[in-house]
mmCIF file of N, CA, C and O and ligand atoms in Angstrom:
data_model
loop_
_atom_site.group_PDB
_atom_site.id
_atom_site.type_symbol
_atom_site.label_atom_id
_atom_site.label_comp_id
_atom_site.label_asym_id
_atom_site.label_seq_id
_atom_site.Cartn_x
_atom_site.Cartn_y
_atom_site.Cartn_z
ATOM 1 N N MET A 1 0.841 -1.187 0.000
ATOM 2 C CA MET A 1 0.000 0.000 0.000
ATOM 3 C C MET A 1 0.881 1.243 0.000
ATOM 4 O O MET A 1 1.874 1.310 0.719
ATOM 5 N N GLU A 2 0.531 2.219 -0.795
ATOM 6 C CA GLU A 2 1.225 3.499 -0.781
ATOM 7 C C GLU A 2 0.579 4.395 0.259
ATOM 8 O O GLU A 2 -0.640 4.519 0.301
ATOM 9 N N VAL A 3 1.389 5.012 1.064
ATOM 10 C CA VAL A 3 0.878 6.022 1.986
ATOM 11 C C VAL A 3 1.385 7.373 1.503
ATOM 12 O O VAL A 3 2.589 7.641 1.503
ATOM 13 N N HIS A 4 0.475 8.196 1.056
ATOM 14 C CA HIS A 4 0.816 9.550 0.638
ATOM 15 C C HIS A 4 0.769 10.444 1.863
ATOM 16 O O HIS A 4 -0.132 10.312 2.701
ATOM 17 N N CYS A 5 1.703 11.339 1.969
ATOM 18 C CA CYS A 5 1.774 12.180 3.155
ATOM 19 C C CYS A 5 2.386 13.523 2.789
ATOM 20 O O CYS A 5 3.300 13.589 1.958
ATOM 21 N N THR A 6 1.911 14.567 3.408
ATOM 22 C CA THR A 6 2.444 15.907 3.142
ATOM 23 C C THR A 6 3.194 16.489 4.331
ATOM 24 O O THR A 6 3.573 17.657 4.306
ATOM 25 N N VAL A 7 3.410 15.660 5.344
ATOM 26 C CA VAL A 7 4.078 16.156 6.554
ATOM 27 C C VAL A 7 5.595 16.106 6.322
ATOM 28 O O VAL A 7 6.297 15.180 6.717
ATOM 29 N N SER A 8 6.097 17.134 5.687
ATOM 30 C CA SER A 8 7.449 17.118 5.138
ATOM 31 C C SER A 8 8.555 17.196 6.176
ATOM 32 O O SER A 8 9.719 16.958 5.844
ATOM 33 N N ASN A 9 8.218 17.512 7.424
ATOM 34 C CA ASN A 9 9.273 17.545 8.438
ATOM 35 C C ASN A 9 9.353 16.247 9.240
ATOM 36 O O ASN A 9 10.062 16.170 10.239
ATOM 37 N N CYS A 10 8.635 15.206 8.793
ATOM 38 C CA CYS A 10 8.741 13.889 9.429
ATOM 39 C C CYS A 10 9.961 13.158 8.861
ATOM 40 O O CYS A 10 10.241 13.247 7.659
ATOM 41 N N GLN A 11 10.650 12.407 9.726
ATOM 42 C CA GLN A 11 11.861 11.711 9.257
ATOM 43 C C GLN A 11 11.548 10.638 8.214
ATOM 44 O O GLN A 11 12.435 10.206 7.485
ATOM 45 N N TRP A 12 10.291 10.179 8.157
ATOM 46 C CA TRP A 12 9.916 9.135 7.204
ATOM 47 C C TRP A 12 9.375 9.685 5.889
ATOM 48 O O TRP A 12 9.083 8.933 4.967
ATOM 49 N N TRP A 13 9.227 10.980 5.826
ATOM 50 C CA TRP A 13 8.654 11.605 4.635
ATOM 51 C C TRP A 13 9.661 11.565 3.495
ATOM 52 O O TRP A 13 10.837 11.892 3.675
ATOM 53 N N ASP A 14 9.199 11.157 2.301
ATOM 54 C CA ASP A 14 10.081 11.091 1.136
ATOM 55 C C ASP A 14 9.299 11.547 -0.094
ATOM 56 O O ASP A 14 8.571 10.762 -0.709
ATOM 57 N N ASN A 15 9.402 12.811 -0.405
ATOM 58 C CA ASN A 15 8.812 13.354 -1.635
ATOM 59 C C ASN A 15 7.311 13.040 -1.742
ATOM 60 O O ASN A 15 6.855 12.499 -2.747
ATOM 61 N N ASN A 16 6.589 13.335 -0.708
ATOM 62 C CA ASN A 16 5.128 13.172 -0.630
ATOM 63 C C ASN A 16 4.658 11.735 -0.406
ATOM 64 O O ASN A 16 3.469 11.434 -0.529
ATOM 65 N N TYR A 17 5.583 10.841 -0.075
ATOM 66 C CA TYR A 17 5.242 9.476 0.324
ATOM 67 C C TYR A 17 5.792 9.207 1.719
ATOM 68 O O TYR A 17 6.764 9.838 2.149
ATOM 69 N N CYS A 18 5.185 8.224 2.394
ATOM 70 C CA CYS A 18 5.708 7.752 3.663
ATOM 71 C C CYS A 18 6.616 6.554 3.385
ATOM 72 O O CYS A 18 6.191 5.580 2.761
ATOM 73 N N ALA A 19 7.848 6.624 3.852
ATOM 74 C CA ALA A 19 8.820 5.563 3.611
ATOM 75 C C ALA A 19 8.947 4.607 4.795
ATOM 76 O O ALA A 19 9.781 3.692 4.765
ATOM 77 N N ALA A 20 8.116 4.781 5.804
ATOM 78 C CA ALA A 20 8.185 3.894 6.969
ATOM 79 C C ALA A 20 7.668 2.509 6.602
ATOM 80 O O ALA A 20 6.755 2.354 5.791
ATOM 81 N N GLU A 21 8.241 1.481 7.232
ATOM 82 C CA GLU A 21 7.812 0.095 6.989
ATOM 83 C C GLU A 21 6.404 -0.130 7.516
ATOM 84 O O GLU A 21 5.588 -0.809 6.900
ATOM 85 N N SER A 22 6.109 0.421 8.657
ATOM 86 C CA SER A 22 4.788 0.338 9.275
ATOM 87 C C SER A 22 4.517 1.651 9.972
ATOM 88 O O SER A 22 5.447 2.330 10.426
ATOM 89 N N ILE A 23 3.262 2.001 10.072
ATOM 90 C CA ILE A 23 2.901 3.201 10.825
ATOM 91 C C ILE A 23 1.735 2.873 11.742
ATOM 92 O O ILE A 23 1.012 1.904 11.520
ATOM 93 N N LEU A 24 1.563 3.694 12.746
ATOM 94 C CA LEU A 24 0.442 3.542 13.675
ATOM 95 C C LEU A 24 -0.441 4.779 13.597
ATOM 96 O O LEU A 24 0.029 5.892 13.830
ATOM 97 N N ILE A 25 -1.693 4.554 13.251
ATOM 98 C CA ILE A 25 -2.696 5.611 13.275
ATOM 99 C C ILE A 25 -3.650 5.318 14.422
ATOM 100 O O ILE A 25 -4.101 4.183 14.588
ATOM 101 N N THR A 26 -3.954 6.322 15.188
ATOM 102 C CA THR A 26 -4.958 6.182 16.236
ATOM 103 C C THR A 26 -5.768 7.466 16.304
ATOM 104 O O THR A 26 -5.636 8.338 15.441
ATOM 105 N N THR A 27 -6.630 7.556 17.306
ATOM 106 C CA THR A 27 -7.419 8.781 17.413
ATOM 107 C C THR A 27 -6.588 9.879 18.079
ATOM 108 O O THR A 27 -5.651 9.603 18.829
ATOM 109 N N ASP A 28 -6.959 11.111 17.840
ATOM 110 C CA ASP A 28 -6.288 12.231 18.484
ATOM 111 C C ASP A 28 -6.325 12.088 19.999
ATOM 112 O O ASP A 28 -5.338 12.369 20.680
ATOM 113 N N THR A 29 -7.457 11.636 20.518
ATOM 114 C CA THR A 29 -7.616 11.524 21.968
ATOM 115 C C THR A 29 -6.623 10.533 22.556
ATOM 116 O O THR A 29 -5.911 10.841 23.518
ATOM 117 N N VAL A 30 -6.565 9.343 21.965
ATOM 118 C CA VAL A 30 -5.625 8.327 22.458
ATOM 119 C C VAL A 30 -4.193 8.772 22.183
ATOM 120 O O VAL A 30 -3.312 8.641 23.049
ATOM 121 N N GLY A 31 -3.945 9.314 21.028
ATOM 122 C CA GLY A 31 -2.600 9.756 20.682
ATOM 123 C C GLY A 31 -2.061 10.784 21.663
ATOM 124 O O GLY A 31 -0.879 10.763 22.011
ATOM 125 N N ALA A 32 -2.923 11.655 22.106
ATOM 126 C CA ALA A 32 -2.497 12.707 23.026
ATOM 127 C C ALA A 32 -2.180 12.158 24.410
ATOM 128 O O ALA A 32 -1.395 12.753 25.157
ATOM 129 N N GLU A 33 -2.774 11.022 24.754
ATOM 130 C CA GLU A 33 -2.540 10.439 26.084
ATOM 131 C C GLU A 33 -1.283 9.580 26.127
ATOM 132 O O GLU A 33 -0.778 9.281 27.212
ATOM 133 N N LEU A 34 -0.798 9.163 24.958
ATOM 134 C CA LEU A 34 0.354 8.265 24.899
ATOM 135 C C LEU A 34 1.648 9.056 24.706
ATOM 136 O O LEU A 34 1.650 10.081 24.032
ATOM 137 N N PRO A 35 2.767 8.562 25.252
ATOM 138 C CA PRO A 35 4.044 9.238 25.054
ATOM 139 C C PRO A 35 4.442 9.258 23.573
ATOM 140 O O PRO A 35 3.997 8.421 22.784
ATOM 141 N N GLU A 36 5.289 10.214 23.227
ATOM 142 C CA GLU A 36 5.776 10.325 21.853
ATOM 143 C C GLU A 36 6.434 9.027 21.380
ATOM 144 O O GLU A 36 6.398 8.690 20.209
ATOM 145 N N SER A 37 7.040 8.282 22.305
ATOM 146 C CA SER A 37 7.809 7.088 21.946
ATOM 147 C C SER A 37 6.933 5.913 21.521
ATOM 148 O O SER A 37 7.432 4.946 20.938
ATOM 149 N N ILE A 38 5.635 5.958 21.798
ATOM 150 C CA ILE A 38 4.740 4.849 21.433
ATOM 151 C C ILE A 38 4.586 4.795 19.919
ATOM 152 O O ILE A 38 4.356 5.811 19.267
ATOM 153 N N ASP A 39 4.716 3.578 19.356
ATOM 154 C CA ASP A 39 4.607 3.433 17.901
ATOM 155 C C ASP A 39 3.944 2.092 17.579
ATOM 156 O O ASP A 39 3.415 1.423 18.476
ATOM 157 N N TYR A 40 4.012 1.675 16.331
ATOM 158 C CA TYR A 40 3.270 0.496 15.885
ATOM 159 C C TYR A 40 3.646 -0.780 16.640
ATOM 160 O O TYR A 40 2.840 -1.706 16.723
ATOM 161 N N GLN A 41 4.836 -0.824 17.215
ATOM 162 C CA GLN A 41 5.231 -2.029 17.959
ATOM 163 C C GLN A 41 4.347 -2.236 19.189
ATOM 164 O O GLN A 41 4.270 -3.342 19.717
ATOM 165 N N GLN A 42 3.695 -1.173 19.633
ATOM 166 C CA GLN A 42 2.855 -1.256 20.841
ATOM 167 C C GLN A 42 1.362 -1.282 20.512
ATOM 168 O O GLN A 42 0.527 -1.074 21.394
ATOM 169 N N THR A 43 0.995 -1.548 19.258
ATOM 170 C CA THR A 43 -0.424 -1.507 18.869
ATOM 171 C C THR A 43 -1.282 -2.406 19.748
ATOM 172 O O THR A 43 -2.331 -1.981 20.247
ATOM 173 N N GLN A 44 -0.846 -3.639 19.967
ATOM 174 C CA GLN A 44 -1.670 -4.555 20.759
ATOM 175 C C GLN A 44 -1.835 -4.057 22.186
ATOM 176 O O GLN A 44 -2.904 -4.186 22.790
ATOM 177 N N SER A 45 -0.790 -3.478 22.723
ATOM 178 C CA SER A 45 -0.879 -2.929 24.075
ATOM 179 C C SER A 45 -1.901 -1.801 24.141
ATOM 180 O O SER A 45 -2.651 -1.675 25.120
ATOM 181 N N ILE A 46 -1.943 -0.978 23.103
ATOM 182 C CA ILE A 46 -2.911 0.123 23.063
ATOM 183 C C ILE A 46 -4.327 -0.443 23.003
ATOM 184 O O ILE A 46 -5.225 0.027 23.701
ATOM 185 N N VAL A 47 -4.521 -1.479 22.178
ATOM 186 C CA VAL A 47 -5.844 -2.099 22.081
ATOM 187 C C VAL A 47 -6.222 -2.727 23.423
ATOM 188 O O VAL A 47 -7.382 -2.643 23.857
ATOM 189 N N ASN A 48 -5.251 -3.317 24.090
ATOM 190 C CA ASN A 48 -5.526 -3.904 25.405
ATOM 191 C C ASN A 48 -5.955 -2.829 26.409
ATOM 192 O O ASN A 48 -6.794 -3.067 27.278
ATOM 193 N N MET A 49 -5.373 -1.650 26.286
ATOM 194 C CA MET A 49 -5.672 -0.559 27.222
ATOM 195 C C MET A 49 -6.991 0.137 26.896
ATOM 196 O O MET A 49 -7.774 0.459 27.787
ATOM 197 N N TYR A 50 -7.210 0.412 25.610
ATOM 198 C CA TYR A 50 -8.335 1.267 25.208
ATOM 199 C C TYR A 50 -9.456 0.525 24.497
ATOM 200 O O TYR A 50 -10.535 1.089 24.313
ATOM 201 N N GLY A 51 -9.188 -0.704 24.048
ATOM 202 C CA GLY A 51 -10.146 -1.372 23.182
ATOM 203 C C GLY A 51 -10.135 -0.720 21.808
ATOM 204 O O GLY A 51 -9.171 -0.042 21.444
ATOM 205 N N ASP A 52 -11.187 -0.917 21.052
ATOM 206 C CA ASP A 52 -11.286 -0.246 19.755
ATOM 207 C C ASP A 52 -11.425 1.255 19.996
ATOM 208 O O ASP A 52 -12.001 1.684 21.002
ATOM 209 N N THR A 53 -10.920 2.041 19.053
ATOM 210 C CA THR A 53 -10.987 3.498 19.228
ATOM 211 C C THR A 53 -11.555 4.144 17.965
ATOM 212 O O THR A 53 -10.834 4.794 17.201
ATOM 213 N N PRO A 54 -12.850 3.975 17.729
ATOM 214 C CA PRO A 54 -13.440 4.556 16.527
ATOM 215 C C PRO A 54 -13.339 6.082 16.529
ATOM 216 O O PRO A 54 -13.333 6.713 17.585
ATOM 217 N N ALA A 55 -13.277 6.654 15.328
ATOM 218 C CA ALA A 55 -13.184 8.111 15.170
ATOM 219 C C ALA A 55 -14.427 8.628 14.451
ATOM 220 O O ALA A 55 -15.019 7.932 13.629
ATOM 221 N N ASP A 56 -14.788 9.855 14.758
ATOM 222 C CA ASP A 56 -15.963 10.459 14.127
ATOM 223 C C ASP A 56 -15.668 10.977 12.725
ATOM 224 O O ASP A 56 -16.557 11.077 11.887
ATOM 225 N N SER A 57 -14.397 11.318 12.475
ATOM 226 C CA SER A 57 -14.037 11.861 11.165
ATOM 227 C C SER A 57 -12.535 11.752 10.983
ATOM 228 O O SER A 57 -11.801 11.474 11.935
ATOM 229 N N CYS A 58 -12.058 12.006 9.777
ATOM 230 C CA CYS A 58 -10.620 11.955 9.518
ATOM 231 C C CYS A 58 -9.871 12.982 10.363
ATOM 232 O O CYS A 58 -8.705 12.790 10.694
ATOM 233 N N MET A 59 -10.533 14.032 10.730
ATOM 234 C CA MET A 59 -9.875 15.084 11.521
ATOM 235 C C MET A 59 -9.599 14.648 12.946
ATOM 236 O O MET A 59 -8.901 15.339 13.689
ATOM 237 N N ALA A 60 -10.149 13.501 13.337
ATOM 238 C CA ALA A 60 -9.951 13.005 14.698
ATOM 239 C C ALA A 60 -8.918 11.889 14.751
ATOM 240 O O ALA A 60 -8.850 11.146 15.727
ATOM 241 N N THR A 61 -8.107 11.747 13.709
ATOM 242 C CA THR A 61 -7.081 10.703 13.694
ATOM 243 C C THR A 61 -5.696 11.325 13.588
ATOM 244 O O THR A 61 -5.538 12.445 13.115
ATOM 245 N N CYS A 62 -4.696 10.567 14.035
ATOM 246 C CA CYS A 62 -3.328 11.093 13.977
ATOM 247 C C CYS A 62 -2.345 9.963 13.699
ATOM 248 O O CYS A 62 -2.626 8.799 13.937
ATOM 249 N N CYS A 63 -1.199 10.348 13.188
ATOM 250 C CA CYS A 63 -0.113 9.401 12.904
ATOM 251 C C CYS A 63 0.851 9.413 14.078
ATOM 252 O O CYS A 63 1.546 10.409 14.306
ATOM 253 N N LYS A 64 0.905 8.313 14.826
ATOM 254 C CA LYS A 64 1.811 8.224 15.967
ATOM 255 C C LYS A 64 3.237 7.896 15.542
ATOM 256 O O LYS A 64 4.150 7.952 16.368
ATOM 257 N N THR A 65 3.436 7.557 14.296
ATOM 258 C CA THR A 65 4.786 7.228 13.826
ATOM 259 C C THR A 65 5.566 8.491 13.466
ATOM 260 O O THR A 65 6.783 8.455 13.298
ATOM 261 N N PHE A 66 4.873 9.603 13.357
ATOM 262 C CA PHE A 66 5.555 10.862 13.064
ATOM 263 C C PHE A 66 6.717 11.075 14.012
ATOM 264 O O PHE A 66 6.578 10.964 15.238
ATOM 265 N N THR A 67 7.877 11.360 13.459
ATOM 266 C CA THR A 67 9.053 11.752 14.235
ATOM 267 C C THR A 67 9.685 12.923 13.518
ATOM 268 O O THR A 67 9.996 12.830 12.315
ATOM 269 N N GLU A 68 9.853 14.020 14.211
ATOM 270 C CA GLU A 68 10.409 15.207 13.568
ATOM 271 C C GLU A 68 11.823 14.934 13.092
ATOM 272 O O GLU A 68 12.642 14.366 13.831
ATOM 273 N N ARG A 69 12.075 15.295 11.875
ATOM 274 C CA ARG A 69 13.406 15.091 11.285
ATOM 275 C C ARG A 69 14.439 15.937 12.014
ATOM 276 O O ARG A 69 14.163 17.065 12.368
ATOM 277 N N GLY A 70 15.606 15.340 12.198
ATOM 278 C CA GLY A 70 16.714 16.104 12.745
ATOM 279 C C GLY A 70 16.755 16.138 14.232
ATOM 280 O O GLY A 70 16.546 15.309 14.976
HETATM 281 S S1 SF4 B 1 5.242 8.429 9.584
HETATM 282 FE FE1 SF4 B 1 3.243 9.443 9.436
HETATM 283 S S2 SF4 B 1 3.714 11.643 9.363
HETATM 284 FE FE2 SF4 B 1 5.598 10.520 8.902
HETATM 285 S S3 SF4 B 1 5.686 10.393 6.669
HETATM 286 FE FE3 SF4 B 1 4.702 8.512 7.425
HETATM 287 S S4 SF4 B 1 2.490 8.955 7.377
HETATM 288 FE FE4 SF4 B 1 3.592 10.933 7.248
#
């Protein structure tokens, strides 16, 4: 799957594509409660803690794999 992304200051960003092997998307609410270091390796742990986390719209989701370049 291609992941298109415009977040150009992310370390995984490569010319409007995401070059990460895996990414973790969750809701803004859950994302804000978790430390910056949490990523796709902890997906099951997040599900164990929160259960499913449905979102009302695309504006309520975030990429937890984002890491600022540099
Ligand atoms: S990790 Fe997330 S923010 Fe970074 S390039 Fe990939 S999709 Fe965009």
